[in-house]
XYZ file of C-alpha atoms in Angstrom:
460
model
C -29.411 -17.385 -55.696
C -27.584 -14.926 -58.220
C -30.296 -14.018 -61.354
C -29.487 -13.171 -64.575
C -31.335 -12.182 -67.766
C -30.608 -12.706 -71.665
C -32.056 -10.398 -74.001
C -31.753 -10.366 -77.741
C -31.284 -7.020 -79.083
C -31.268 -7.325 -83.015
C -29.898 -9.328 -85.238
C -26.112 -11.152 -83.812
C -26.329 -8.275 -80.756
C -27.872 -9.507 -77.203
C -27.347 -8.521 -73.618
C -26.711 -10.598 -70.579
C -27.398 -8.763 -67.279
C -25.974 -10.133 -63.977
C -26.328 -8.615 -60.511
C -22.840 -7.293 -60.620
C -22.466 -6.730 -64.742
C -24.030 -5.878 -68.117
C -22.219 -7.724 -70.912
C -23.077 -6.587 -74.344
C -21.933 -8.794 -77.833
C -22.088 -6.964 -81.795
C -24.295 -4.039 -81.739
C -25.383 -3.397 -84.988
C -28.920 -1.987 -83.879
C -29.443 0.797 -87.070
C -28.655 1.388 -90.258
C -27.125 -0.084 -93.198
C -23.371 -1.760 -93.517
C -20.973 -2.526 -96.069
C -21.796 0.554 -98.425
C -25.541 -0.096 -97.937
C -25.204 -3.764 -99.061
C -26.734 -4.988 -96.006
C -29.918 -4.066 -93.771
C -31.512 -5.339 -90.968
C -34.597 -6.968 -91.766
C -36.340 -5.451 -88.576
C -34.931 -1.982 -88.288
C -36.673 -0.567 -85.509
C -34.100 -1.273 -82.992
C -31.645 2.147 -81.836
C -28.627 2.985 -80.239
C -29.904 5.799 -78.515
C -32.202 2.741 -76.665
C -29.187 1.141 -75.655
C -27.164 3.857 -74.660
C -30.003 4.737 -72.184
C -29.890 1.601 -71.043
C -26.301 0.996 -70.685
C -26.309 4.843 -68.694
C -28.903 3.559 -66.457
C -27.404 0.162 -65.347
C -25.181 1.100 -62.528
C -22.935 -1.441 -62.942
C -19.254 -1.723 -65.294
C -20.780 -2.834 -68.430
C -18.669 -4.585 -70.844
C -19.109 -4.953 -74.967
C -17.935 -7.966 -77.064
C -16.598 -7.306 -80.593
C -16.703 -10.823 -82.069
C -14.840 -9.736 -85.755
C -13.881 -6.456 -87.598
C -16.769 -6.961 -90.104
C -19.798 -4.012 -89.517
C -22.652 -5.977 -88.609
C -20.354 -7.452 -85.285
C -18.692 -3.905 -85.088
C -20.092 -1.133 -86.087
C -18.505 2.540 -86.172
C -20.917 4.872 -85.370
C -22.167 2.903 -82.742
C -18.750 3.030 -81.327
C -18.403 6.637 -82.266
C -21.712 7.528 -80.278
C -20.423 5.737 -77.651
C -17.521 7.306 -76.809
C -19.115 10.544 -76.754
C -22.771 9.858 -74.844
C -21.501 6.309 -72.584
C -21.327 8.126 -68.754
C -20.448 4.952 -67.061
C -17.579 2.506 -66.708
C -16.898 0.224 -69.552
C -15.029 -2.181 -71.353
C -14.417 -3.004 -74.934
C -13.690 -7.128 -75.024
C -12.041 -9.042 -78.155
C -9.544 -11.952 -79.040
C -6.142 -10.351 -80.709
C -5.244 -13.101 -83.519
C -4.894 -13.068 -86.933
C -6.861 -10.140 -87.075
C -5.522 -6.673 -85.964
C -8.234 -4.629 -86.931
C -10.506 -4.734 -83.690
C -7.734 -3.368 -80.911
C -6.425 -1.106 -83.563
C -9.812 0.566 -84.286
C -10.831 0.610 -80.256
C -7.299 1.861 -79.410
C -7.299 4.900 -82.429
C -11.257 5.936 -80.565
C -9.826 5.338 -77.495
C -11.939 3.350 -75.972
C -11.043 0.874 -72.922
C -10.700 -2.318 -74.124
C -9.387 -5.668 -72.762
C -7.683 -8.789 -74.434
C -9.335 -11.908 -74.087
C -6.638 -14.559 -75.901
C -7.832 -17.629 -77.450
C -9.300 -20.770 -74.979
C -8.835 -18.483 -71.684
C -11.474 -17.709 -69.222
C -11.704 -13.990 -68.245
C -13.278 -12.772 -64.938
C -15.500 -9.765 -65.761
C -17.324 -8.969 -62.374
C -18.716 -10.639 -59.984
C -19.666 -14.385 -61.446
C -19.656 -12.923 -64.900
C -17.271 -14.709 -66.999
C -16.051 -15.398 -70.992
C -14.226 -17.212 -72.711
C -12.869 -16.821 -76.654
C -13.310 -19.723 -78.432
C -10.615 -19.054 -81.910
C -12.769 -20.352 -85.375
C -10.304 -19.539 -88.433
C -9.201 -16.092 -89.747
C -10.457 -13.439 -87.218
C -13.845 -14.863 -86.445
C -14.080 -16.196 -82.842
C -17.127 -17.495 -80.967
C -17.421 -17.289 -77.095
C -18.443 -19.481 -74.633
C -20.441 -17.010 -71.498
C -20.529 -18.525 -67.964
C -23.218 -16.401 -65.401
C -25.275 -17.013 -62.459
C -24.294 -21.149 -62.926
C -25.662 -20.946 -66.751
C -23.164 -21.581 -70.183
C -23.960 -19.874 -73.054
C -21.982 -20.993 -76.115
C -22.161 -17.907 -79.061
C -21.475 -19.326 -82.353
C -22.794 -16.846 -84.528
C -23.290 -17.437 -88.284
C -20.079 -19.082 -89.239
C -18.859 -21.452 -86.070
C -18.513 -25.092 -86.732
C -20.377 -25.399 -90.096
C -20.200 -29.246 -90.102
C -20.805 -32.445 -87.652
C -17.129 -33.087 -87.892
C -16.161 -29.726 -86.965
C -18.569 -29.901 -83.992
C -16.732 -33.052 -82.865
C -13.447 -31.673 -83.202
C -14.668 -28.464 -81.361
C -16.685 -30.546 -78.511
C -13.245 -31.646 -76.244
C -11.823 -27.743 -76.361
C -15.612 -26.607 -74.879
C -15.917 -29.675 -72.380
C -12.728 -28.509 -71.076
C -14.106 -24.850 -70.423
C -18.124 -26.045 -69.389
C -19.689 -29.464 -68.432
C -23.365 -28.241 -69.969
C -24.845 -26.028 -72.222
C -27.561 -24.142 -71.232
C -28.369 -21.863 -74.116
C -26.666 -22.223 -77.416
C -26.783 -18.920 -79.640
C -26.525 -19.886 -83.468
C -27.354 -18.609 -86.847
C -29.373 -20.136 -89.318
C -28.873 -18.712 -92.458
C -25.563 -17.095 -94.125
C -25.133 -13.774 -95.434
C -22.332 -14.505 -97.751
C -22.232 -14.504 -101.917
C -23.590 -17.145 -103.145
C -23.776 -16.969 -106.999
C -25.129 -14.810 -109.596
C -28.909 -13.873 -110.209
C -28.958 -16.978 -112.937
C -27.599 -19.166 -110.284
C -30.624 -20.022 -107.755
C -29.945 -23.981 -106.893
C -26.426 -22.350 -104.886
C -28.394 -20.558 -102.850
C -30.717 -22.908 -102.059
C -27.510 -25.475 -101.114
C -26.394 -22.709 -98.785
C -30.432 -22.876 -96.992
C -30.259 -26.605 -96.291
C -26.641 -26.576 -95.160
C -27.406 -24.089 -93.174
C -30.339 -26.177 -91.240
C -27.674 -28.914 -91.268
C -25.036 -26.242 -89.511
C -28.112 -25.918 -86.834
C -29.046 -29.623 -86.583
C -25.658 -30.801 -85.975
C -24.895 -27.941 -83.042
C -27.216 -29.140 -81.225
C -27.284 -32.827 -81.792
C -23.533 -32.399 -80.518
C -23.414 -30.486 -77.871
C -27.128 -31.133 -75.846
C -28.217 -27.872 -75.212
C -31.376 -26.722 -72.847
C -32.439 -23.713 -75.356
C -31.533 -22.882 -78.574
C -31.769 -19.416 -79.890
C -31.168 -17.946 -83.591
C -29.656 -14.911 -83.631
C -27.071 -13.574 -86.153
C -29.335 -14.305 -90.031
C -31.731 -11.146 -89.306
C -30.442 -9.289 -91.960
C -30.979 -8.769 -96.039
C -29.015 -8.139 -99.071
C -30.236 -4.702 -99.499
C -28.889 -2.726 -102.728
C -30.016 -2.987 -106.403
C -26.874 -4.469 -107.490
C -27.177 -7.909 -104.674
C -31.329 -8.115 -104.486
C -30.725 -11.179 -105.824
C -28.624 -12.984 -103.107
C -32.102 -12.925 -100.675
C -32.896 -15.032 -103.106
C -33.597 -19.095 -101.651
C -33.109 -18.354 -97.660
C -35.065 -19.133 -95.466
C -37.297 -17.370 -93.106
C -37.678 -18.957 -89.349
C -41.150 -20.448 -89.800
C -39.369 -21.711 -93.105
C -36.904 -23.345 -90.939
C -38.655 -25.274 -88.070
C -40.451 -26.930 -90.637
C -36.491 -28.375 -92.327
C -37.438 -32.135 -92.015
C -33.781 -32.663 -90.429
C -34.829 -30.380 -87.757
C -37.452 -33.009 -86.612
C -35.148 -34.612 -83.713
C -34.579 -30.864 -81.833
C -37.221 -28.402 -83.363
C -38.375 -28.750 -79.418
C -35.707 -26.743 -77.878
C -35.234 -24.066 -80.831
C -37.148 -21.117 -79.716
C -37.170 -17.449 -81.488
C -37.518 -14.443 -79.836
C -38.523 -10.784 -81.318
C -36.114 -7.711 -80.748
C -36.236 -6.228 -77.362
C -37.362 -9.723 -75.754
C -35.894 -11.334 -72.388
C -35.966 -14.613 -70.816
C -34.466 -15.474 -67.302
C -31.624 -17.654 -67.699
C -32.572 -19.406 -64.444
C -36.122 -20.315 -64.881
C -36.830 -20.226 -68.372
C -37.469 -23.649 -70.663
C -38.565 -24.087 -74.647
C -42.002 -24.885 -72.683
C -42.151 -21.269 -70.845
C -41.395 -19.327 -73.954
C -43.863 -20.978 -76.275
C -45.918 -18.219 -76.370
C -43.423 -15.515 -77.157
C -41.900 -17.874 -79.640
C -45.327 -17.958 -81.710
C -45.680 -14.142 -81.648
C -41.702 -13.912 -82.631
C -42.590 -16.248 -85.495
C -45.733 -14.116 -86.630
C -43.325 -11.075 -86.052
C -40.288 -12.362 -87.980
C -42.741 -14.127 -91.016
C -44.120 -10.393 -91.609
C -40.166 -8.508 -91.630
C -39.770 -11.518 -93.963
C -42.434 -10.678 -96.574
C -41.819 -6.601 -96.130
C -39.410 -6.272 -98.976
C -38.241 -2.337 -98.726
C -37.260 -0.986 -102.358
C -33.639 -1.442 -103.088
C -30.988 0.699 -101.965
C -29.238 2.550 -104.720
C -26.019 1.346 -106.026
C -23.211 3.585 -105.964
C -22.954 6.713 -108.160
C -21.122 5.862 -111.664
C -17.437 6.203 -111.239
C -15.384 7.634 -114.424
C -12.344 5.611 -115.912
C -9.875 8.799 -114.877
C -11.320 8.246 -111.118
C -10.955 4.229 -111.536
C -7.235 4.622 -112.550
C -6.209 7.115 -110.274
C -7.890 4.941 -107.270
C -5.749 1.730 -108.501
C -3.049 3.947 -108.342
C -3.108 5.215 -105.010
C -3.843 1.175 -103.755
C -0.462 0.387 -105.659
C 0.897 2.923 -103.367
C -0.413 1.914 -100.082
C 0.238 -1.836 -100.834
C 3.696 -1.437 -101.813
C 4.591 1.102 -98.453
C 3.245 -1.986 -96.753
C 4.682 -4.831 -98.829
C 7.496 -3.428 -101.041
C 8.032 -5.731 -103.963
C 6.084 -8.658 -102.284
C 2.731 -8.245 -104.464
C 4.786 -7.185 -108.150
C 6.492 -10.495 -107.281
C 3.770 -12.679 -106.550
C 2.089 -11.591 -109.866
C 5.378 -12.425 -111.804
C 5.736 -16.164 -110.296
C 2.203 -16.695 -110.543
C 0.314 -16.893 -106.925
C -1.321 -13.896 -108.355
C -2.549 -12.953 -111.486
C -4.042 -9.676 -113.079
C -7.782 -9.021 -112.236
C -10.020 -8.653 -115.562
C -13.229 -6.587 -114.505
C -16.264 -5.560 -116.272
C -17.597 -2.760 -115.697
C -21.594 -2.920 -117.215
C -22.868 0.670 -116.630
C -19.744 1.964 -118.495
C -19.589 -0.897 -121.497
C -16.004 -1.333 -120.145
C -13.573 -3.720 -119.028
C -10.038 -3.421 -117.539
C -7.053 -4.991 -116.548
C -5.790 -4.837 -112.788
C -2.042 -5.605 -112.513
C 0.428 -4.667 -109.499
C 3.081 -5.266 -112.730
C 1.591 -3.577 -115.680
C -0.695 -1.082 -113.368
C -4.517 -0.106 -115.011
C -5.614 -1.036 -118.551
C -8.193 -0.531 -120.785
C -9.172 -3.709 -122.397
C -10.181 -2.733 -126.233
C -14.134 -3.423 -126.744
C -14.421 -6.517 -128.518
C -16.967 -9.434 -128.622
C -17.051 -11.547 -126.255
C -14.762 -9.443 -123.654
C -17.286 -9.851 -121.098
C -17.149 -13.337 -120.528
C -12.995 -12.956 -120.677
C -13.177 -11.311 -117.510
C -13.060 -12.689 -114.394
C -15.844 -10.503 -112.206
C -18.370 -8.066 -113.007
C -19.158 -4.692 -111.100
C -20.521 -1.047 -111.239
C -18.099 1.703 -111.391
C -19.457 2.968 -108.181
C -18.469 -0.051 -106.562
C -15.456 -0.459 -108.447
C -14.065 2.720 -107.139
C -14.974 1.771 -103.262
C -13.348 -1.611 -103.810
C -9.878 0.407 -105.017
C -10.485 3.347 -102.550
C -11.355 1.718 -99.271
C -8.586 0.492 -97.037
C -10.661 -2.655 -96.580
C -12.627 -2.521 -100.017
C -12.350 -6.125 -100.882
C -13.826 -7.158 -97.939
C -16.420 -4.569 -97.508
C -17.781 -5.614 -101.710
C -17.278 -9.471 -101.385
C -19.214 -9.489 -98.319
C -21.381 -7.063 -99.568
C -22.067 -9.701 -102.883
C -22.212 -6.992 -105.105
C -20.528 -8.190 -107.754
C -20.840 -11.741 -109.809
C -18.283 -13.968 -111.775
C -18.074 -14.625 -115.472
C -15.420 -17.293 -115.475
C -15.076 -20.729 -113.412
C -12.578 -19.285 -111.939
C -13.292 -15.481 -111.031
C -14.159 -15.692 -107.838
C -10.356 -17.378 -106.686
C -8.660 -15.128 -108.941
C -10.893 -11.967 -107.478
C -10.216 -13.102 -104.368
C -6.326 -13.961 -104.462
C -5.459 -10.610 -106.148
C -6.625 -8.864 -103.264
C -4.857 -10.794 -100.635
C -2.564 -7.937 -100.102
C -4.971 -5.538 -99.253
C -5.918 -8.276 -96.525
C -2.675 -9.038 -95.452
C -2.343 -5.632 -95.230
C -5.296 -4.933 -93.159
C -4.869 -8.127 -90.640
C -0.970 -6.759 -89.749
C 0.453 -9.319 -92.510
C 3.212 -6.780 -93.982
C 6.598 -5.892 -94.027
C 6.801 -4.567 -90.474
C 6.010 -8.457 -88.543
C 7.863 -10.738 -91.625
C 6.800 -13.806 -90.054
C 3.365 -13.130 -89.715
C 3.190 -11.904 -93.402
C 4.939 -15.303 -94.009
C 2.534 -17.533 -91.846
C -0.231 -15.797 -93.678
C 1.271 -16.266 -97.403
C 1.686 -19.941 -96.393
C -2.014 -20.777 -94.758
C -3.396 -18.906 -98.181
C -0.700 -21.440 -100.281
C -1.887 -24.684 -98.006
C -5.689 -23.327 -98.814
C -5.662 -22.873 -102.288
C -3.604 -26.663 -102.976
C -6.543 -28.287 -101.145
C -9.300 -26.411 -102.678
C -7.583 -27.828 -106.232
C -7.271 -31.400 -104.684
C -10.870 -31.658 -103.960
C -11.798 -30.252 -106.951
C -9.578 -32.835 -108.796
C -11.133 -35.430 -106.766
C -15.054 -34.777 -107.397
C-alpha cells in the first residue's frame, strides 16, 4: 500500500511526502514580514532545515504559493532557494485576479506550474492538487495522496456556515471524504485601535465559529490548525495581539463542544502518517503541542521598533514618485475617480511629527495647517516611518494594512484609506491600462462591494 506522511513545518507551511513526491505549501519558517509587523510566535524553525531536507529527498519536490502576501510567500526563502535547491522542483500557484505570484517566480526564475481554478493537477506518482478559487487572490487547495484528501483552507477560506454550504458541492465534486482538514483559528488582520478591545474579541469567537462550522460541514477524520502561529510584532500594532486566542484557549470555545474530539495540534517539526494516524493516536503529542504552544503564547518578545521618522520633504517627494508610477499605469483613471467621487483625498496624521496632510491624485501633497481638533479630521493615523513605506513600496498599502500599523480617527477612515489606494492594487494585481477589461472587471467588483457594504449598514 502507497505511505505517505504530513508534517507541519511552522505556522501556514507543512510538507506532505509520498513515495514518488515531496509537496511543500507557504514557507515562511524565519524571520519577520510586512516591515517587521509580523513574527512567528515560535521562531525556531529555518530554511537552511528545509533546504537540507528538500536536497536530501530524491524525489521532484514541488512548493505551493497559496497568495502573494509574505507569510504564504516569502522572498528570501525563495531567493535562498534558487541559489542552494540541487534537485528538481516546481513552483505551484492559481493565476487569477492576482498576478503577483507567476510574475515574482518568473522575474527569479524559478520553475513554476499553473494550477487554474477547480482543476486537478497530476504531480507524480499518486500525488495530486487541486486549487480551490476563495475571492481576490487567496485560494485554498484540496491535496489527494496515497487514497487520503486533505482540504487546506488556511486562515481566510469559508468564514461562515453558509459559505461552507455553498463551497461543499464544488469539493464533493473533486473528493467523496475528507481525511484531514487544515484550518486556521485565529486572524491576523486589523482589527481596531488600542481603545477598541470588544472588536477583537468579536474577531476570537468568529473565528471558533469559522472552525466549528468547517468541520460540522464537511465531516472530517482530523483536524489540524495551522496558519494563526504568528503575532503582531512592532511597537506601533502590540496592541492588535490583543483578545486572541491561544489553542488551549480555543478547545475550551463552548461551540467547539460537538468536534473538540477530532481537533488535534501539533508542535513544529511534528509528523503523523496519513494512513494510520487517528485524534486517538496523537493524543499524546497533542498535549505536549498544547504545553508547547501555551508557553510561545505567554513569551511576549519586546516590540520591534517602528520605522525610523520620515521628514515631510521625504513624505512629499515619495507621494510624488507614486503619482508617477500610478499614472504610467493608469493615465488619468485615478485624477478622475477623485473628481467624480469613487475616491476621495486621504487625510493622515502623522503623531511623531505633530502633522497632518492631505493625499490627493488632483491637488498632489498638502500640509494641513495645525489647528485644534485636526486630528480627529483625518481619516487614519501613522508614523512617518511607515508613512513613507506605505508611499514608497510598490505594494505599500498592502504590506501596512496587513501589517495593522496604523488606526482610524473617523467612522469612515478605514473605507476611505482603503479606496484611495485601490490603484496601487489594481496596479499590482495587473488591473491597468495595458488589460482594459480586467482594470474594468476590477473597478466594477470594488463598485458592487462598496454599494453592499452601505446597504447593510443602512439596514442594521
Amino acid at each position: 500500500m502507497p505511505r505517505a506522511t504530513f508534517t507541519f513545518l511552522n505556522h501556514a507551511c507543512f510538507m506532505v511526502r509520498t513515495e514518488a513526491a515531496l509537496l511543500v505549501c507557504d514557507p515562511w519558517l524565519e524571520g519577520p514580514v510586512l516591515d517587521d509587523a509580523w513574527s512567528l510566535v515560535d521562531d525556531s524553525s529555518r530554511n537552511a532545515a528545509l533546504l537540507e531536507t528538500l536536497n536530501a529527498a530524491g524525489v521532484p519536490v514541488y512548493i505551493w504559493c497559496s497568495r502573494a502576501q509574505p507569510d504564504h510567500f516569502p522572498l528570501p526563502f525563495l531567493r535562498r532557494f534558487r541559489s542552494e535547491f540541487r534537485g528538481i522542483a516546481t513552483f505551484l500557484y492559481r493565476p487569477g485576479r492576482d498576478m503577483r505570484i507567476g510574475e515574482e517566480l518568473r522575474r527569479l526564475r524559478l520553475p513554476l506550474a499553473e494550477c487554474p481554478d477547480g482543476v486537478t493537477v497530476a504531480l507524480a506518482g499518486d500525488l495530486r492538487l487541486t486549487a480551490l478559487a476563495n475571492g481576490d487572490g487567496d485560494t485554498a487547495c484540496l491535496i489527494d495522496c496515497a487514497g487520503r484528501s486533505i482540504l487546506n483552507l488556511g486562515d481566510r477560506a469559508l468564514a461562515t456556515a453558509a459559505e461552507c454550504q455553498a463551497a461543499a458541492p464544488r469539493i464533493g465534486k473533486a473528493t467523496s471524504r475528507i481525511d484531514l482538514l487544515l484550518t486556521g483559528f485565529g486572524s491576523m488582520g486589523w482589527c481596531g485601535n488600542p481603545e477598541q478591545f470588544a472588536l477583537r474579541e468579536g474577531a476570537a469567537k468568529a473565528a471558533v465559529e469559522r472552525l466549528a462550522a468547517q468541520v460540522e460541514r464537511f465531516r472530517p477524520k482530523l483536524v489540524l490548525p495551522i496558519a494563526s502561529f504568528a503575532r503582531f510584532a512592532r511597537a506601533d500594532n502590540v496592541w492588535l495581539n490583543g483578545g486572541r486566542m491561544a489553542p488551549r484557549e480555543l478547545l475550551e470555545a463552548s461551540r467547539l463542544d460537538g468536534v473538540r474530539g477530532v481537533v488535534r495540534f501539533l508542535p513544529p517539526g511534528a509528523s503523523i502518517d496519513l494512513q494510520r494516524d487517528t485524534p486517538g493516536t496523537l493524543a499524546a503529542v497533542h498535549e505536549r503541542a498544547l504545553e508547547h504552544w501555551t508557553e510561545r503564547w505567554r513569551k511576549r518578545p519586546p516590540p520591534l521598533p517602528r520605522p525610523p521618522q520620515a521628514s515631510l520633504g521625504e513624505l512629499k517627494a515619495a507621494f510624488a514618485r507614486y503619482c508617477e508610477r500610478v499614472t504610467a499605469g493608469m493615465h488619468v483613471l485615478p485624477r478622475l475617480l477623485e473628481a467624480v467621487g469613487p475616491l476621495r483625498p486621504l487625510v493622515l496624521h502623522l503623531p511623531d511629527l505633530r502633522q497632518t496632510v492631505e493625499l490627493s491624485y488632483r491637488h498632489g501633497f498638502r500640509l494641513r495647517p495645525r489647528m485644534d481638533g485636526e486630528q480627529r479630521a483625518a481619516h487614519v493615523a501613522m508614523f512617518s516611518g511607515t508613512a513613507l513605506q506605505l508611499l514608497r513600496a510598490e505594494d505599500g498599502f498592502d504590506t501596512v494594512y496587513a501589517g495593522g500599523c496604523f488606526w482610524t480617527l473617523r467612522r469612515s477612515g478605514l473605507s476611505t484609506f482603503g479606496r484611495f489606494f485601490l490603484p496601487q492594487r489594481m496596479g499590482r494585481r495587473g488591473a491597468d491600462r495595458r488589460r482594459p477589461l480586467k482594470m474594468g472587471g476590477y473597478l466594477w467588483r470594488a463598485l458592487v462591494g462598496r454599494m453592499a457594504r452601505q446597504l447593510q449598514a443602512a439596514l442594521r
